[in-house]
XYZ file of C-alpha atoms in Angstrom:
89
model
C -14.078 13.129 -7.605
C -12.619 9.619 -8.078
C -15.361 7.104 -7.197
C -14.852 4.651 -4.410
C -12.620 2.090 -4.631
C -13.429 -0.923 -1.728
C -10.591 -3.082 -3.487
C -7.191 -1.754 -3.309
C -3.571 -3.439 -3.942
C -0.723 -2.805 -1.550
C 2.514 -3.440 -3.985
C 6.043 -2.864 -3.106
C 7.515 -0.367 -5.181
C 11.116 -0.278 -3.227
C 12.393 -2.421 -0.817
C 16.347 -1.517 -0.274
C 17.101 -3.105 3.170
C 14.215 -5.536 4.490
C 14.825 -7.684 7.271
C 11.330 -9.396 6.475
C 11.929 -10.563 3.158
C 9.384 -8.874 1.549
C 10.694 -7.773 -2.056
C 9.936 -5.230 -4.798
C 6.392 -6.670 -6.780
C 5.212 -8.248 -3.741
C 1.561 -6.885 -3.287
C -1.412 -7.599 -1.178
C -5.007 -7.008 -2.147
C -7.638 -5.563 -0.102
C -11.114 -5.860 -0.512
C -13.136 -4.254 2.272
C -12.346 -5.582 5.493
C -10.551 -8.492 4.184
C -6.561 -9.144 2.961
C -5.763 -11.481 0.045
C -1.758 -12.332 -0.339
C -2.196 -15.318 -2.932
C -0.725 -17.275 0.117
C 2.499 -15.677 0.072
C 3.688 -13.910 3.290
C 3.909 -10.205 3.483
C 5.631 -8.226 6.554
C 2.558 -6.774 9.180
C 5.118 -4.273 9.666
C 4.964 -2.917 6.322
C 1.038 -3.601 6.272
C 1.131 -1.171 9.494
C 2.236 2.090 7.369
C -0.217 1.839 5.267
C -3.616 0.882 7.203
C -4.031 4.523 8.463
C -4.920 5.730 5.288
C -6.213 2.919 3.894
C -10.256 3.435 4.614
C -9.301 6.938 3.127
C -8.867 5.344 -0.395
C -11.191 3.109 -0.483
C -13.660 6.096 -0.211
C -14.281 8.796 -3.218
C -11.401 11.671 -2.859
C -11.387 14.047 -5.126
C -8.842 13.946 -8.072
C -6.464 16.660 -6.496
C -5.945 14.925 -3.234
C -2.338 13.844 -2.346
C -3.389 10.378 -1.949
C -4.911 10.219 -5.782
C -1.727 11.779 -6.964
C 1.288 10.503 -5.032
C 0.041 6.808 -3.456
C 3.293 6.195 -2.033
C 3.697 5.529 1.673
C 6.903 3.948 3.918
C 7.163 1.227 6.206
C 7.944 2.523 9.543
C 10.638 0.798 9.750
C 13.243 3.494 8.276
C 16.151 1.677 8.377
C 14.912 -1.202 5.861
C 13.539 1.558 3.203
C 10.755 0.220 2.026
C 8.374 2.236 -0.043
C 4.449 0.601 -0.915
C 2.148 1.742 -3.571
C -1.822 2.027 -3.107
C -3.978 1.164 -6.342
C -7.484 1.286 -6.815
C -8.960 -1.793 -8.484
C-alpha cells in the first residue's frame, strides 16, 4: 500500500491545442480541500478531469493500482489535447 497522500500536484504534462492558455509545467497543488496555483491562472476545465479521482489519491491505494502506476488523466476537452499528471507530495 502507498500511504495517503492529502497534498497532491496537478502538472501539465501535454498541452497540444489549448484554447485556455494553460501550458506544459503549469501545475496546481492540492492540499485537502484547498487549491494553491502560486497566483497564476489554471483552466477549471482542465481542473474538471481530474477532480473525480482526485479524493482517490489522496487516500492509501495499493502499489498496483492504475492510478499509482499511470497518473495521467485528459481534459475533457478532446479537441485541445491536454494531458495532466497527479503527484503525491
Amino acid at each position: 500500500m502507498l500511504p495517503p497522500s492529502p497534498r497532491v500536484r496537478i502538472v501539465v504534462d501535454r498541452a497540444d491545442a489549448p484554447r485556455c492558455g494553460i501550458r506544459v509545467g503549469d501545475s496546481v497543488d492540492v492540499d485537502g480541500p484547498g487549491l494553491s496555483t502560486d497566483g497564476k491562472p489554471f483552466c477549471p476545465l482542465a481542473l474538471m478531469g481530474v477532480i473525480p479521482v482526485l479524493g482517490m489519491r489522496q487516500n492509501a491505494l495499493p502499489a498496483d493500482d492504475w492510478l499509482a502506476r499511470k497518473p495521467y488523466l485528459t481534459c475533457p476537452d478532446a479537441t485541445e489535447n491536454v494531458v495532466l499528471r497527479l503527484e503525491a507530495l
